Amino acid sequence: MINQATPESIPISALNALEYCPRRFYYQFVQGDTLVNEYVLEGTLMHRRVHEQSVKTTATGELATTRLYLHSETLRISGFTDVIEEKEGMLIPVEYKHGKQGKWLNDTVQLCAQALCLEERQPGKPPIAYGYIFYIASHRRVRIMLTADLRERTLAAITRAFQVAALETPPPPLSGEDVVRCPNCSLLPLCLP
């Protein structure tokens, strides 16, 4: 059943939760339920450095801005980036994640949404071709190509986020092959008690 109150905007980070599990998104974004487990706490502690707003020049002479607020009036999304690097006039989003690279596209959707916001602020410039996700646990920086398919998936996730946010009750739990995502989820005790 659809609720008439739809949100004004969706946080970019909530798209990550939605892509991982729509039920998780509903609990966190719509109901404001957050539980902390060791993974959430570890991620929070590891993100401290990039959550302090600053602009620095790297060893190679590029600018790196941390904690930049982004928003898109067109897409109705907003949030903070971890890092934006500027290379030869091109802005490159960099998202930090505390774990290792997963099998799902939730991190890449979040990164792509950041790029879409940056592009809206730079009309007339070419689309951002790529961004990076830095996985802290593996010390691995992965280049993510912002392909047409990824952009379509991100736009579909934004549309779906508004649809799920308007529901009166949470979507059903994950099923089938997707249930492998549940054991490490911080909301497991709330979602599947």
CSV table of C-alpha atoms in Angstrom, one decimal:
chain,number,residue,atom,x,y,z
A,1,MET,CA,0.0,0.0,0.0
A,2,ILE,CA,1.3,3.5,-0.9
A,3,ASN,CA,1.5,6.3,1.6
A,4,GLN,CA,0.7,9.7,0.2
A,5,ALA,CA,3.7,11.4,1.9
A,6,THR,CA,6.8,11.1,-0.4
A,7,PRO,CA,10.0,12.6,0.8
A,8,GLU,CA,11.4,15.9,-0.7
A,9,SER,CA,14.7,14.1,-1.4
A,10,ILE,CA,16.6,10.9,-0.8
A,11,PRO,CA,20.1,10.8,0.7
A,12,ILE,CA,22.8,9.5,-1.7
A,13,SER,CA,24.0,7.0,1.0
A,14,ALA,CA,20.4,5.7,1.3
A,15,LEU,CA,20.7,4.5,-2.3
A,16,ASN,CA,23.4,2.2,-1.2
A,17,ALA,CA,21.1,0.7,1.4
A,18,LEU,CA,18.2,0.4,-1.1
A,19,GLU,CA,20.4,-1.4,-3.7
A,20,TYR,CA,21.6,-3.8,-1.0
A,21,CYS,CA,18.2,-4.4,0.4
A,22,PRO,CA,14.9,-2.4,0.0
A,23,ARG,CA,13.8,-3.5,3.4
A,24,ARG,CA,17.0,-2.2,5.0
A,25,PHE,CA,16.4,1.1,3.2
A,26,TYR,CA,12.9,1.3,4.5
A,27,TYR,CA,13.9,0.7,8.1
A,28,GLN,CA,16.8,3.1,8.0
A,29,PHE,CA,15.4,6.0,5.9
A,30,VAL,CA,11.6,5.8,6.4
A,31,GLN,CA,11.5,4.6,10.0
A,32,GLY,CA,14.8,6.0,11.2
A,33,ASP,CA,15.9,2.6,12.7
A,34,THR,CA,19.6,2.1,13.0
A,35,LEU,CA,21.4,-0.6,14.9
A,36,VAL,CA,25.1,-0.7,15.4
A,37,ASN,CA,27.1,-3.8,15.0
A,38,GLU,CA,30.9,-4.2,14.7
A,39,TYR,CA,30.9,-3.5,11.0
A,40,VAL,CA,29.0,-0.3,11.3
A,41,LEU,CA,31.2,0.9,14.2
A,42,GLU,CA,34.4,-0.1,12.4
A,43,GLY,CA,33.2,1.8,9.2
A,44,THR,CA,32.4,4.9,11.3
A,45,LEU,CA,35.8,5.0,12.9
A,46,MET,CA,37.6,4.4,9.6
A,47,HIS,CA,35.7,7.2,7.9
A,48,ARG,CA,36.8,9.9,10.4
A,49,ARG,CA,39.6,11.2,8.3
A,50,VAL,CA,37.4,11.8,5.2
A,51,HIS,CA,34.5,13.1,7.2
A,52,GLU,CA,36.5,16.3,8.1
A,53,GLN,CA,36.0,19.0,5.5
A,54,SER,CA,39.2,20.1,3.9
A,55,VAL,CA,40.9,20.9,0.5
A,56,LYS,CA,44.4,19.5,0.1
A,57,THR,CA,46.9,19.4,-2.7
A,58,THR,CA,48.2,15.9,-3.4
A,59,ALA,CA,51.8,14.9,-4.0
A,60,THR,CA,51.1,15.0,-7.8
A,61,GLY,CA,49.6,18.6,-7.6
A,62,GLU,CA,45.9,17.6,-7.8
A,63,LEU,CA,43.2,19.0,-5.5
A,64,ALA,CA,41.4,16.6,-3.1
A,65,THR,CA,38.3,17.9,-1.3
A,66,THR,CA,36.8,15.9,1.5
A,67,ARG,CA,33.3,16.0,2.8
A,68,LEU,CA,31.7,18.0,0.0
A,69,TYR,CA,27.9,18.5,0.1
A,70,LEU,CA,26.3,17.5,-3.2
A,71,HIS,CA,22.7,17.8,-4.3
A,72,SER,CA,20.6,17.5,-7.5
A,73,GLU,CA,17.3,19.4,-7.8
A,74,THR,CA,16.5,17.3,-10.9
A,75,LEU,CA,17.0,13.9,-9.3
A,76,ARG,CA,16.0,15.0,-5.7
A,77,ILE,CA,19.0,13.4,-4.1
A,78,SER,CA,21.7,14.9,-1.7
A,79,GLY,CA,24.5,14.0,0.5
A,80,PHE,CA,28.2,14.3,1.3
A,81,THR,CA,31.0,12.8,-0.7
A,82,ASP,CA,34.0,11.3,1.0
A,83,VAL,CA,36.6,12.8,-1.5
A,84,ILE,CA,36.4,14.7,-4.8
A,85,GLU,CA,39.7,14.8,-6.7
A,86,GLU,CA,40.3,17.3,-9.4
A,87,LYS,CA,42.5,16.1,-12.3
A,88,GLU,CA,43.0,18.4,-15.3
A,89,GLY,CA,39.7,20.2,-14.7
A,90,MET,CA,37.8,16.9,-14.3
A,91,LEU,CA,36.1,16.1,-11.0
A,92,ILE,CA,36.5,12.5,-9.8
A,93,PRO,CA,34.3,11.1,-6.9
A,94,VAL,CA,36.1,8.7,-4.5
A,95,GLU,CA,34.0,6.7,-2.1
A,96,TYR,CA,35.6,5.1,1.0
A,97,LYS,CA,34.2,1.7,2.2
A,98,HIS,CA,35.5,-0.1,5.3
A,99,GLY,CA,35.1,-3.6,4.0
A,100,LYS,CA,36.3,-5.4,0.9
A,101,GLN,CA,34.8,-5.2,-2.6
A,102,GLY,CA,31.5,-7.1,-2.6
A,103,LYS,CA,29.5,-8.9,-5.2
A,104,TRP,CA,26.8,-6.4,-5.3
A,105,LEU,CA,26.4,-3.0,-7.0
A,106,ASN,CA,25.3,-0.9,-4.0
A,107,ASP,CA,28.6,0.9,-3.6
A,108,THR,CA,28.9,1.6,-7.4
A,109,VAL,CA,25.3,3.0,-7.4
A,110,GLN,CA,26.2,5.4,-4.6
A,111,LEU,CA,29.3,6.5,-6.4
A,112,CYS,CA,27.4,7.0,-9.7
A,113,ALA,CA,24.8,9.1,-7.9
A,114,GLN,CA,27.6,11.4,-6.6
A,115,ALA,CA,28.9,11.8,-10.2
A,116,LEU,CA,25.3,12.6,-11.4
A,117,CYS,CA,25.1,15.4,-8.9
A,118,LEU,CA,28.5,16.8,-9.9
A,119,GLU,CA,27.6,16.7,-13.5
A,120,GLU,CA,24.4,18.7,-12.9
A,121,ARG,CA,26.6,21.4,-11.3
A,122,GLN,CA,28.8,21.5,-14.4
A,123,PRO,CA,26.6,22.0,-17.4
A,124,GLY,CA,28.4,21.9,-20.7
A,125,LYS,CA,31.2,19.7,-19.4
A,126,PRO,CA,31.6,16.1,-20.6
A,127,PRO,CA,30.1,13.4,-18.4
A,128,ILE,CA,32.4,12.1,-15.6
A,129,ALA,CA,33.9,8.9,-17.1
A,130,TYR,CA,34.9,7.2,-13.9
A,131,GLY,CA,35.3,7.3,-10.1
A,132,TYR,CA,37.0,5.3,-7.4
A,133,ILE,CA,35.9,3.2,-4.5
A,134,PHE,CA,38.6,2.7,-1.9
A,135,TYR,CA,38.2,-0.4,0.2
A,136,ILE,CA,39.9,0.3,3.5
A,137,ALA,CA,40.1,-3.4,4.7
A,138,SER,CA,41.9,-4.5,1.6
A,139,HIS,CA,43.7,-1.2,0.9
A,140,ARG,CA,42.4,-1.5,-2.6
A,141,ARG,CA,41.3,1.4,-4.8
A,142,VAL,CA,39.0,0.2,-7.6
A,143,ARG,CA,38.3,2.3,-10.7
A,144,ILE,CA,34.6,2.2,-11.5
A,145,MET,CA,33.6,3.1,-15.1
A,146,LEU,CA,30.4,5.2,-15.0
A,147,THR,CA,28.8,3.4,-18.0
A,148,ALA,CA,25.4,3.9,-19.5
A,149,ASP,CA,24.2,0.7,-17.8
A,150,LEU,CA,25.4,1.9,-14.4
A,151,ARG,CA,23.8,5.3,-14.9
A,152,GLU,CA,20.5,3.6,-15.9
A,153,ARG,CA,20.7,1.4,-12.8
A,154,THR,CA,21.4,4.4,-10.6
A,155,LEU,CA,18.4,6.4,-12.0
A,156,ALA,CA,16.2,3.3,-11.6
A,157,ALA,CA,17.4,3.0,-7.9
A,158,ILE,CA,16.5,6.7,-7.3
A,159,THR,CA,13.0,6.1,-8.8
A,160,ARG,CA,12.6,3.0,-6.7
A,161,ALA,CA,13.8,4.7,-3.5
A,162,PHE,CA,10.9,7.2,-3.8
A,163,GLN,CA,8.5,4.4,-4.4
A,164,VAL,CA,9.7,2.3,-1.4
A,165,ALA,CA,9.8,5.5,0.8
A,166,ALA,CA,6.1,6.0,0.1
A,167,LEU,CA,5.1,2.5,1.3
A,168,GLU,CA,3.1,2.2,4.5
A,169,THR,CA,4.9,-1.0,5.5
A,170,PRO,CA,8.4,-2.3,4.9
A,171,PRO,CA,8.9,-4.4,1.8
A,172,PRO,CA,9.3,-8.2,2.4
A,173,PRO,CA,12.7,-9.6,3.5
A,174,LEU,CA,15.2,-10.7,0.9
A,175,SER,CA,14.6,-14.2,-0.6
A,176,GLY,CA,16.3,-16.7,-2.8
A,177,GLU,CA,19.9,-16.1,-3.6
A,178,ASP,CA,19.8,-12.6,-2.0
A,179,VAL,CA,19.5,-13.9,1.6
A,180,VAL,CA,23.3,-14.3,1.7
A,181,ARG,CA,23.4,-10.6,2.3
A,182,CYS,CA,21.4,-10.9,5.6
A,183,PRO,CA,23.9,-12.4,8.1
A,184,ASN,CA,26.2,-9.4,8.2
A,185,CYS,CA,23.5,-6.8,8.1
A,186,SER,CA,23.3,-4.6,11.2
A,187,LEU,CA,19.5,-4.6,11.0
A,188,LEU,CA,19.2,-8.4,11.1
A,189,PRO,CA,17.8,-8.5,14.7
A,190,LEU,CA,15.1,-5.9,13.7
A,191,CYS,CA,14.3,-7.4,10.3
A,192,LEU,CA,14.4,-11.1,11.0
A,193,PRO,CA,14.1,-11.5,14.8
